[in-house]
XYZ file of C-alpha atoms in Angstrom:
670
model
C -0.142 -0.069 -0.129
C 1.440 3.459 -0.494
C 2.336 5.545 2.177
C 1.532 9.254 1.653
C 3.334 11.583 4.196
C 1.221 12.914 6.700
C 2.155 16.509 6.263
C 0.140 19.418 8.638
C -2.271 22.275 6.764
C -2.672 25.365 7.705
C -1.770 28.720 9.006
C 2.187 27.989 10.456
C 2.299 30.473 14.272
C 6.150 30.334 14.519
C 6.078 33.477 12.296
C 3.857 35.282 14.803
C 6.120 34.168 17.864
C 9.152 35.359 15.967
C 7.827 38.898 15.387
C 6.755 39.022 18.732
C 10.375 38.173 20.005
C 11.380 40.742 17.693
C 9.620 43.160 18.527
C 10.540 42.560 22.747
C 14.428 42.890 21.141
C 14.306 46.394 19.661
C 11.585 47.372 22.446
C 15.280 46.262 25.011
C 17.554 48.302 22.622
C 15.703 51.292 23.173
C 14.096 51.676 25.897
C 15.263 54.359 28.656
C 14.228 52.390 31.815
C 14.112 48.550 31.538
C 13.585 46.260 34.948
C 12.821 49.354 36.724
C 10.049 46.998 38.839
C 9.879 49.497 42.030
C 7.969 52.279 41.046
C 7.310 55.410 39.074
C 11.042 57.281 37.934
C 10.531 61.272 37.031
C 12.915 62.281 34.468
C 14.014 66.270 36.349
C 16.064 68.851 35.348
C 19.830 70.065 37.022
C 18.267 72.959 38.439
C 15.576 71.366 40.114
C 17.570 69.100 41.442
C 20.514 71.362 42.769
C 17.333 72.968 44.727
C 15.818 69.005 46.195
C 19.824 68.792 47.026
C 19.607 71.671 48.835
C 17.162 71.558 50.857
C 17.899 68.484 52.518
C 15.459 65.926 50.273
C 18.499 63.628 48.720
C 19.991 60.755 50.104
C 23.041 59.631 47.638
C 22.527 59.686 43.937
C 24.905 57.604 41.570
C 26.707 59.606 38.827
C 27.421 57.672 35.340
C 30.370 58.696 34.077
C 30.418 57.518 30.933
C 26.999 57.574 29.825
C 26.342 61.046 32.086
C 23.388 59.320 33.723
C 22.126 61.049 37.261
C 20.210 58.596 39.428
C 18.714 60.105 43.084
C 17.628 58.792 45.880
C 15.437 60.825 47.843
C 15.256 60.386 52.036
C 12.092 58.768 53.870
C 11.532 62.189 55.247
C 11.401 63.619 52.084
C 9.138 60.473 50.932
C 6.635 61.347 53.501
C 5.507 64.821 51.830
C 3.155 65.041 49.488
C 4.864 65.818 46.699
C 6.876 63.035 46.706
C 4.249 60.154 47.971
C 4.185 58.735 44.607
C 7.938 58.010 44.607
C 7.678 55.904 47.672
C 8.765 52.348 46.934
C 6.410 50.558 49.518
C 7.617 47.180 48.406
C 11.614 48.375 48.288
C 11.414 47.753 44.771
C 14.567 45.948 42.663
C 16.473 47.643 39.643
C 18.024 44.891 37.257
C 20.834 44.855 39.413
C 19.435 43.849 42.540
C 19.395 47.247 44.571
C 16.827 50.061 45.425
C 15.573 51.647 42.352
C 16.296 55.887 41.524
C 13.311 57.834 42.339
C 14.767 60.496 39.492
C 17.055 60.345 36.922
C 18.287 63.558 34.690
C 21.744 63.504 32.070
C 24.619 66.108 32.390
C 26.765 66.771 29.893
C 30.048 67.840 32.288
C 29.878 65.328 35.116
C 33.362 67.414 37.162
C 31.093 70.521 37.034
C 28.263 68.463 37.896
C 29.800 66.894 40.944
C 31.058 70.635 42.847
C 27.517 72.111 43.023
C 26.008 69.535 44.080
C 28.369 69.125 47.164
C 28.451 73.402 47.384
C 24.637 72.762 47.417
C 25.222 69.525 49.892
C 26.925 71.636 52.645
C 23.874 74.547 52.232
C 21.323 71.682 53.268
C 20.072 70.551 56.591
C 21.254 66.743 55.329
C 24.926 66.668 55.557
C 25.312 63.101 55.141
C 24.363 63.715 51.277
C 27.231 62.218 48.750
C 27.239 61.513 45.146
C 28.921 58.089 43.954
C 30.741 57.504 41.036
C 29.803 53.823 39.092
C 31.006 51.973 35.936
C 27.986 51.528 33.607
C 27.129 48.408 33.136
C 24.375 48.502 30.334
C 25.332 45.337 28.406
C 24.580 44.107 32.205
C 21.360 45.152 32.649
C 20.087 44.898 29.275
C 21.023 40.703 29.378
C 19.323 40.899 32.799
C 16.227 42.530 31.705
C 16.219 40.497 28.497
C 16.356 36.987 30.748
C 13.543 38.225 32.922
C 11.233 39.196 30.175
C 11.944 35.923 27.684
C 11.503 34.241 31.873
C 8.044 36.372 31.330
C 6.783 35.697 27.635
C 7.346 32.272 28.641
C 5.221 31.677 31.280
C 2.380 33.782 28.663
C 2.667 30.990 25.629
C 3.101 27.860 28.144
C -0.051 28.962 29.912
C -2.391 30.375 27.215
C -1.111 29.081 23.760
C -0.417 25.918 25.136
C -3.075 25.235 27.305
C -5.565 26.969 25.030
C -4.251 24.437 22.603
C -4.367 21.195 23.794
C -7.741 21.019 24.000
C -7.754 22.598 19.739
C -6.061 20.144 18.094
C -6.176 16.644 17.597
C -3.803 15.656 20.916
C -0.430 17.466 18.949
C 0.909 20.928 19.697
C -0.268 24.584 17.559
C -1.823 25.678 19.802
C -4.876 28.170 19.591
C -4.400 27.835 15.875
C -5.165 24.330 15.320
C -8.715 24.150 16.687
C -10.202 23.579 12.853
C -7.747 20.352 13.335
C -9.277 16.986 13.266
C -9.701 15.390 16.306
C -9.878 11.555 14.662
C -7.761 8.910 16.043
C -5.079 7.411 13.479
C -5.272 3.630 13.586
C -2.437 2.069 11.035
C 0.780 -0.201 10.712
C 1.929 -1.386 14.494
C -1.287 0.717 15.693
C -4.001 -0.838 14.486
C -6.631 -2.392 15.832
C -6.953 -6.105 16.238
C -10.408 -6.885 16.667
C -11.580 -8.930 14.201
C -15.496 -10.842 12.790
C -14.271 -13.282 14.738
C -14.611 -11.238 17.850
C -18.267 -10.305 17.023
C -20.595 -13.005 18.344
C -24.304 -13.333 16.693
C -25.523 -10.327 14.282
C -25.016 -12.684 11.554
C -26.908 -10.373 8.991
C -25.251 -7.425 10.102
C -21.937 -8.989 9.866
C -22.665 -10.612 6.060
C -23.690 -7.169 5.199
C -20.801 -5.488 6.362
C -18.227 -7.881 5.146
C -18.688 -6.879 1.778
C -17.634 -3.079 2.358
C -13.775 -5.375 4.230
C -13.951 -6.729 0.487
C -14.361 -3.430 -1.640
C -11.487 -2.253 0.603
C -9.490 -5.268 -0.083
C -9.958 -5.872 -4.193
C -12.034 -3.216 -5.425
C -11.120 -4.465 -8.932
C -14.005 -7.453 -8.183
C -16.663 -5.017 -8.606
C -15.480 -1.955 -10.435
C -15.109 -4.679 -13.704
C -18.511 -5.489 -13.678
C -19.267 -1.464 -13.990
C -20.916 -0.926 -10.047
C -19.364 1.505 -7.536
C -17.667 1.289 -4.371
C -20.404 2.227 -1.336
C -19.529 5.440 0.239
C -20.612 4.514 3.451
C -23.068 2.301 5.637
C -24.831 3.131 8.814
C -25.244 0.924 11.501
C -28.364 1.384 13.440
C -29.706 -0.661 16.852
C -30.362 -0.314 20.156
C -27.830 0.814 22.292
C -25.273 -1.747 23.151
C -25.785 -4.268 20.543
C -22.749 -4.165 19.558
C -22.372 -1.623 16.314
C -18.809 0.363 17.734
C -17.758 -3.163 18.375
C -18.827 -4.378 13.791
C -16.943 -0.627 13.309
C -13.626 -2.338 14.573
C -14.075 -5.720 13.233
C -14.294 -3.750 9.807
C -10.988 -2.052 11.039
C -9.116 -5.032 12.093
C -10.176 -7.357 9.069
C -9.513 -4.536 6.198
C -6.099 -3.709 7.553
C -6.336 0.142 6.491
C -5.786 3.213 7.815
C -9.388 4.000 10.538
C -10.027 7.536 11.587
C -12.380 6.944 14.524
C -14.282 9.695 16.750
C -17.933 10.921 18.078
C -20.019 13.009 16.197
C -19.400 15.263 19.687
C -16.068 16.171 18.331
C -16.912 18.434 15.948
C -18.706 20.592 17.897
C -16.886 23.465 19.624
C -17.338 26.885 21.116
C -16.256 28.668 18.018
C -17.839 29.531 15.319
C -16.983 26.968 12.150
C -14.886 24.985 13.643
C -16.690 22.039 12.736
C -16.826 22.469 9.313
C -13.635 23.196 9.415
C -12.951 19.951 11.464
C -14.833 17.929 9.006
C -12.631 19.487 5.786
C -9.387 18.747 7.737
C -10.518 14.594 8.462
C -12.416 14.121 4.854
C -8.356 15.549 3.523
C -6.166 13.107 5.794
C -8.241 9.706 4.875
C -8.017 10.733 0.925
C -4.069 11.279 1.457
C -4.195 7.777 3.279
C -6.792 6.171 1.069
C -8.020 3.387 1.015
C -9.169 4.334 4.418
C -12.454 4.127 6.846
C -13.388 7.029 8.833
C -15.719 6.251 11.768
C -18.558 8.373 13.137
C -19.845 6.820 16.950
C -23.046 8.853 17.948
C -23.503 10.503 14.399
C -27.244 12.174 15.240
C -24.731 14.702 17.257
C -23.945 16.633 13.833
C -26.871 14.560 11.535
C -29.903 15.844 13.321
C -32.665 17.022 10.575
C -32.052 20.527 9.697
C -34.445 23.470 10.720
C -35.876 21.013 13.830
C -36.535 23.207 16.370
C -34.012 25.866 15.565
C -36.459 29.001 16.804
C -33.100 31.148 18.131
C -30.625 30.298 14.889
C -28.571 28.886 17.679
C -28.426 25.836 15.371
C -26.700 27.157 12.537
C -23.319 25.998 13.797
C -24.142 22.352 13.907
C -26.438 22.627 10.584
C -23.180 24.072 8.642
C -21.001 21.059 10.049
C -23.775 18.947 8.414
C -23.793 20.954 5.503
C -19.625 20.217 5.639
C -20.194 16.304 5.995
C -22.701 16.365 3.143
C -20.647 17.778 0.254
C -17.669 16.032 1.956
C -19.347 12.696 1.287
C -20.960 13.375 -2.111
C -20.226 16.337 -3.900
C -18.388 17.419 -6.644
C -14.479 15.869 -6.257
C -15.196 12.864 -4.254
C -13.764 10.194 -6.346
C -11.572 9.054 -3.667
C -11.410 5.244 -1.963
C -12.874 6.195 1.534
C -15.444 5.068 2.911
C -17.676 6.188 6.186
C -19.437 4.233 8.353
C -21.448 5.917 11.129
C -23.077 4.249 14.379
C -26.124 5.822 15.676
C -29.408 4.785 17.883
C -30.982 7.711 17.316
C -32.034 6.758 13.075
C -35.052 8.582 13.674
C -34.222 12.251 13.748
C -31.633 11.609 11.090
C -31.050 14.133 7.979
C -32.717 12.515 5.104
C -30.068 14.134 3.161
C -27.683 12.327 4.913
C -29.900 9.034 4.411
C -30.238 8.776 0.740
C -27.991 6.649 -1.226
C -24.492 7.791 -2.610
C -23.382 8.621 1.287
C -24.768 6.161 3.264
C -25.466 3.339 0.452
C -26.617 1.020 3.136
C -28.597 1.139 6.821
C -27.978 -1.893 8.299
C -29.754 -3.245 11.454
C -27.578 -4.010 14.674
C -31.105 -5.452 16.263
C -30.852 -7.507 20.189
C -29.784 -11.047 19.643
C -32.163 -13.759 19.436
C -31.700 -17.014 21.507
C -29.351 -18.721 18.916
C -27.329 -15.471 18.756
C -27.243 -14.865 22.963
C -26.102 -18.048 22.886
C -22.746 -17.693 20.719
C -22.359 -14.297 22.901
C -21.983 -16.028 25.999
C -19.312 -18.211 24.726
C -17.471 -15.535 23.283
C -17.717 -14.011 27.530
C -17.710 -16.907 28.760
C -13.875 -18.050 28.014
C -12.436 -15.660 30.088
C -14.201 -17.342 33.271
C -13.509 -20.420 35.533
C -16.389 -21.992 34.602
C -18.220 -24.776 37.240
C -19.543 -27.964 35.856
C -23.349 -26.577 36.292
C -22.868 -23.567 34.103
C -24.920 -24.446 30.728
C -25.036 -21.882 27.912
C -28.228 -22.605 26.376
C -29.610 -22.580 30.167
C -28.394 -18.545 30.270
C -29.552 -17.548 27.128
C -33.359 -18.972 28.001
C -32.892 -16.881 31.032
C -31.931 -13.344 29.711
C -34.689 -12.695 26.959
C -33.969 -8.545 25.479
C -30.563 -8.410 26.648
C -28.146 -7.363 24.257
C -24.828 -7.975 23.556
C -23.311 -5.559 26.403
C -26.249 -6.871 29.352
C -24.125 -10.113 28.706
C -21.114 -9.016 29.123
C -22.172 -7.274 32.265
C -23.595 -10.673 33.274
C -21.169 -12.648 32.930
C -19.143 -10.287 34.559
C -21.108 -9.741 37.723
C -21.644 -13.902 37.842
C -17.638 -13.530 38.324
C -17.965 -11.080 40.919
C -20.646 -12.220 42.537
C -18.473 -15.775 43.023
C -15.460 -13.861 44.449
C -17.666 -12.606 47.251
C -18.461 -15.764 48.461
C -14.540 -17.074 47.827
C -15.431 -19.596 45.218
C -13.153 -21.420 42.705
C -15.133 -21.450 39.966
C -18.116 -19.674 38.684
C -21.259 -22.001 39.256
C -24.676 -21.317 37.484
C -26.329 -19.737 40.933
C -24.053 -17.015 40.404
C -25.144 -16.520 36.618
C -28.962 -16.445 38.151
C -28.283 -13.815 41.260
C -25.984 -11.599 38.828
C -29.049 -11.698 36.983
C -31.464 -11.149 39.752
C -29.029 -8.408 40.581
C -28.638 -6.413 37.079
C -32.901 -6.158 36.755
C -34.127 -6.047 40.379
C -30.636 -4.097 42.078
C -29.192 -4.498 45.324
C -31.103 -7.110 47.756
C -31.530 -4.950 51.258
C -32.410 -7.492 53.982
C -31.611 -5.021 56.538
C -34.674 -2.876 55.344
C -36.872 -2.308 58.462
C -40.490 -3.429 56.721
C -43.370 -3.880 59.593
C -45.278 -7.076 59.503
C -48.967 -4.896 58.394
C -47.080 -3.913 55.366
C -44.870 -7.701 54.933
C -48.342 -9.236 54.813
C -49.716 -6.567 51.463
C -46.648 -7.051 49.753
C -46.595 -10.949 49.898
C -49.948 -10.560 48.616
C -49.164 -7.810 46.605
C -46.290 -10.114 44.884
C -48.880 -13.524 44.771
C -51.083 -11.711 42.940
C -48.846 -11.224 39.911
C -47.991 -14.428 40.116
C -51.683 -16.206 40.633
C -53.028 -14.082 37.547
C -49.887 -15.077 35.565
C -50.291 -18.993 36.195
C -53.814 -19.125 35.590
C -53.741 -16.988 32.244
C -52.553 -18.144 28.629
C -50.781 -15.702 27.398
C -48.533 -13.911 30.164
C -45.302 -14.886 31.150
C -44.084 -17.767 33.028
C -43.158 -17.121 36.454
C -39.117 -17.660 37.300
C -39.053 -16.472 40.749
C -41.114 -14.045 43.100
C -39.270 -12.425 46.030
C -40.554 -9.823 49.310
C -36.699 -9.052 49.959
C -36.894 -5.470 49.566
C -34.156 -4.912 45.949
C -33.494 -1.146 44.548
C -36.219 0.798 45.353
C -39.373 -1.812 44.793
C -40.012 -3.390 48.535
C -40.490 -6.787 46.279
C -40.113 -8.556 42.620
C -40.830 -11.134 40.468
C -38.675 -12.445 37.582
C -41.404 -13.948 34.214
C -39.399 -15.376 31.430
C -40.838 -13.693 28.023
C -41.612 -15.372 25.156
C -39.470 -14.968 21.958
C -42.371 -12.648 19.991
C -41.831 -10.979 16.714
C -45.532 -10.131 16.875
C -48.104 -9.278 19.590
C -51.943 -10.210 19.613
C -54.320 -7.987 22.097
C -55.381 -11.017 23.329
C -51.272 -11.573 24.824
C -51.166 -7.659 25.635
C -54.591 -7.994 27.852
C -53.214 -10.900 29.096
C -50.236 -9.168 30.374
C -51.811 -6.638 31.446
C -54.403 -8.686 33.428
C -51.201 -9.785 35.381
C -49.684 -6.344 35.650
C -52.839 -5.709 37.509
C -52.764 -8.558 39.918
C -51.130 -7.333 42.579
C -53.103 -4.197 42.956
C -56.638 -6.323 42.141
C -55.110 -8.878 45.131
C -54.771 -5.838 47.830
C -58.279 -4.433 46.715
C -59.906 -8.397 47.204
C -58.125 -9.717 50.791
C -56.874 -6.389 52.769
C -60.688 -4.341 51.445
C -58.170 -1.670 50.589
C -55.150 -0.216 48.109
C -51.756 1.029 48.751
C -49.848 2.949 46.706
C -47.073 -0.285 46.012
C -48.524 -0.689 42.283
C -47.444 2.309 41.235
C -44.771 0.612 38.601
C -47.244 -1.157 37.952
C -50.157 1.460 36.752
C -46.985 3.116 34.867
C -46.882 0.461 33.064
C -50.764 -0.672 31.921
C -51.660 2.983 31.390
C -48.205 3.553 28.358
C -49.519 0.006 27.417
C -52.854 0.640 26.897
C -52.322 3.832 25.252
C -50.127 2.454 22.643
C -52.472 -0.039 21.692
C -55.027 2.436 21.060
C -53.489 5.264 19.711
C -50.000 3.596 17.816
C -51.188 -0.240 16.926
C -55.071 0.284 16.159
C -56.231 -1.998 18.419
C -59.425 -0.751 19.378
C -62.762 -0.202 17.974
C -63.383 2.898 19.360
C -60.035 4.371 17.615
C -59.818 2.251 15.030
C -57.714 1.070 12.506
C -55.841 4.377 13.021
C -51.864 4.574 14.065
C -50.915 8.126 15.345
C -47.231 7.088 15.416
C -44.459 9.140 13.437
C -41.716 7.214 12.626
C -40.185 9.933 11.171
C -39.199 11.820 13.661
C -40.655 15.295 12.631
C -42.651 15.863 16.041
C -39.678 15.906 18.472
C -41.192 18.486 20.596
C -44.783 17.079 20.649
C -45.982 21.105 20.814
C -49.145 19.610 18.317
C -50.598 16.691 18.441
C -52.041 14.501 15.516
C -55.526 14.488 16.795
C -58.529 16.853 17.737
C -59.473 17.662 21.030
C -62.563 15.058 20.852
C -60.307 12.342 19.391
C -57.916 13.160 22.825
C -60.945 11.875 25.116
C -61.919 9.245 23.453
C -58.647 7.688 23.285
C -58.152 9.042 27.254
C -61.595 7.155 27.985
C -60.548 4.259 26.618
C -57.697 3.540 27.703
C -59.288 4.324 31.642
C -62.059 1.299 30.241
C -59.666 -0.703 29.648
C -57.003 -0.599 32.215
C -60.326 -1.092 34.585
C -61.720 -4.142 32.423
C -58.843 -5.760 33.107
C -58.809 -4.348 37.064
C -61.641 -6.155 37.297
C -61.176 -9.196 35.732
C -57.921 -10.086 37.563
C -60.220 -9.421 40.867
C -62.512 -12.248 39.110
C -59.693 -14.898 38.907
C -58.008 -14.272 42.447
C -62.019 -14.706 44.521
C -61.908 -17.971 42.685
C -58.549 -19.006 43.677
C -59.001 -17.044 46.949
C -57.424 -20.541 49.084
C -54.969 -21.006 46.457
C -54.111 -17.044 46.667
C -54.000 -17.381 50.861
C -51.551 -20.630 50.617
C -49.335 -18.575 47.721
C -48.518 -15.964 49.921
C -48.470 -17.829 53.754
C -45.625 -19.497 51.913
C -44.088 -16.377 50.082
C -44.253 -14.736 54.078
C -42.397 -17.589 55.717
C -39.738 -18.642 52.978
C -39.654 -14.577 51.279
C -38.416 -16.785 48.102
C -40.574 -18.836 46.611
C -39.794 -20.326 42.640
C -41.641 -22.075 39.938
C -41.867 -25.585 41.425
C -43.293 -24.263 44.375
C -46.375 -22.625 42.227
C -46.008 -26.003 40.758
C -46.737 -27.793 43.397
C -50.253 -25.526 45.099
C -51.929 -24.773 41.776
C -50.709 -27.906 40.121
C -49.043 -28.032 36.764
C -49.473 -25.216 34.168
C -51.865 -25.913 31.439
C -50.214 -23.181 28.732
C -47.314 -24.522 27.687
C -44.589 -22.383 25.546
C -44.842 -22.831 21.784
C -41.288 -22.889 21.241
C -41.165 -25.654 23.923
C -43.671 -27.352 22.716
C -41.665 -27.519 19.668
C -38.356 -28.118 21.046
C -40.756 -31.080 22.908
C -41.629 -32.750 20.126
C -38.500 -33.004 18.618
C -36.801 -34.521 21.640
C -39.679 -37.406 21.349
C -39.492 -38.017 18.183
C -35.254 -38.183 18.922
C -36.228 -40.661 21.612
C -38.706 -42.859 19.735
C -36.531 -43.296 16.853
C -32.640 -42.151 17.687
C -31.027 -43.547 14.531
C -33.612 -41.335 12.058
C -32.410 -38.292 11.276
C -35.056 -34.914 11.114
C -34.977 -33.689 7.826
C -36.814 -30.184 7.452
C -40.064 -30.577 5.931
C -39.051 -28.195 2.616
C -35.994 -27.711 0.577
C -35.428 -24.155 1.888
C -34.122 -23.781 5.470
C -32.804 -20.285 5.220
């Protein structure tokens, strides 16, 4: 690969420093009074001086015969007089030689005559001790001393002003304030190259397949261009936080082995006007010099937001200028370079449409939350460095963590190792992973919290209500564990294993709402009143009911209408997409839907009151109950997960005929 010299562009501030230095030297050479740091010094004439001598104001004087310069020093009594107070040296200021600085100066033409006149006036004065000292001039020494002091002074100014301000304005190097417009991207190439490869990225098979082609474009562009195709300009990674977007970009850099420029969207933002656009220009200039190369912009929504939105005061002009420059660099005149831009964001809905069009980001790659099989692969990656016990099963862990991202799974593995270390174990066991999941989802146990017996009984019935409804309704998530030990901000908690669904029906949502309202319903049925403990439950069902009616069109009164804005244009919600009448209907239907499921929950609990009491008593006694305890009280659950049914059928078929190989019904197993 051809190596290009990386030459910095822009104005060189060395010339400014040189000009300042020359002006300083000229000032030192031609100045009359350098280094008098003790206070003001005034030039006077010969007559005035001799009158001061006669009055006894002069303590002594220094005569430089070579230059004819006379430095006059006043007595302490004279300095206390009103006319001389401004010449009083309160800090005993020093001259360039380290002695006291003069109060007055003047130049004489004839040193011999001046000496005679001086002592003649001393005889007339009340101060007979005044004397005239003859000194040898040390002009060069004085100049050198003052030059040294001044250079130190300006050196400190340079260090604290230019260097400190430049630290935040340049790309990690020198250049000072004049390099504020340089790109802050971190460059990886050569020995400093990223070592991450696609082997380190578990799951994300679809995303990896699409992005592997980008690596192939960079390694072997002729394969595609010979057929008339064009190399893509960029790829945008979109997905929830923690799904592996940044990791995927690192893998691209490690596989392609080309110069990789990495920076965040916020690195373009600065307090100075025009800096963002300047940094974009500098970034692409450097990337083109090292072509073929990759530019990775993480959190690109920081500069890529739609233009014109919420720009009431013109405050977004700087960000828009930065975005305009980015659009021009990605697809403008003179962009025929082998530079690919990779962006990552979890807010694709707020990005500008011009940024997303083909020719800029040709590919939009969705990086979703991992499915069951993908979670298995992710667990295998993060379990490698751990010392595991024999009872740890990857498939079991994957089933226990639905909805977890790659970052969440990494956190689970790390937390499990910490839990095991806290218990002084030699290996990480299955129970440590379960404790880690509980810790992450529910928070830290607070067994020391004081709870009154009446409150404990209410909490037990509340959680037992959730568990009962979840066990007796078809589409509710099956229970794993219930506890009345305070965790985090909650006084009790229940863990369920949600079913892996791609779509959700109305009946499934209503069953989930019924189970959520089961806690408050149990309080009403058993205790005859309700409490504030159902706050999170009410919040959940209210949002769920509102979404069903106004977004998913699952209500007869509103009908098949959705007021959801996927484009994100109505970001701040200053105007509703429906009338006030429709808003009232939505409010009524939300309330009616929640109340219907609340009454349904109460009815189920009334019908199973005896079992509810048994469950609550056991919960008070043991504080923690599991799925096995519910099976003991209610019997085996009638409703089985659809995927579990399929797995059970396959296992039964294999057990019935182990030699038979089960083939897919269709030849297309994609």
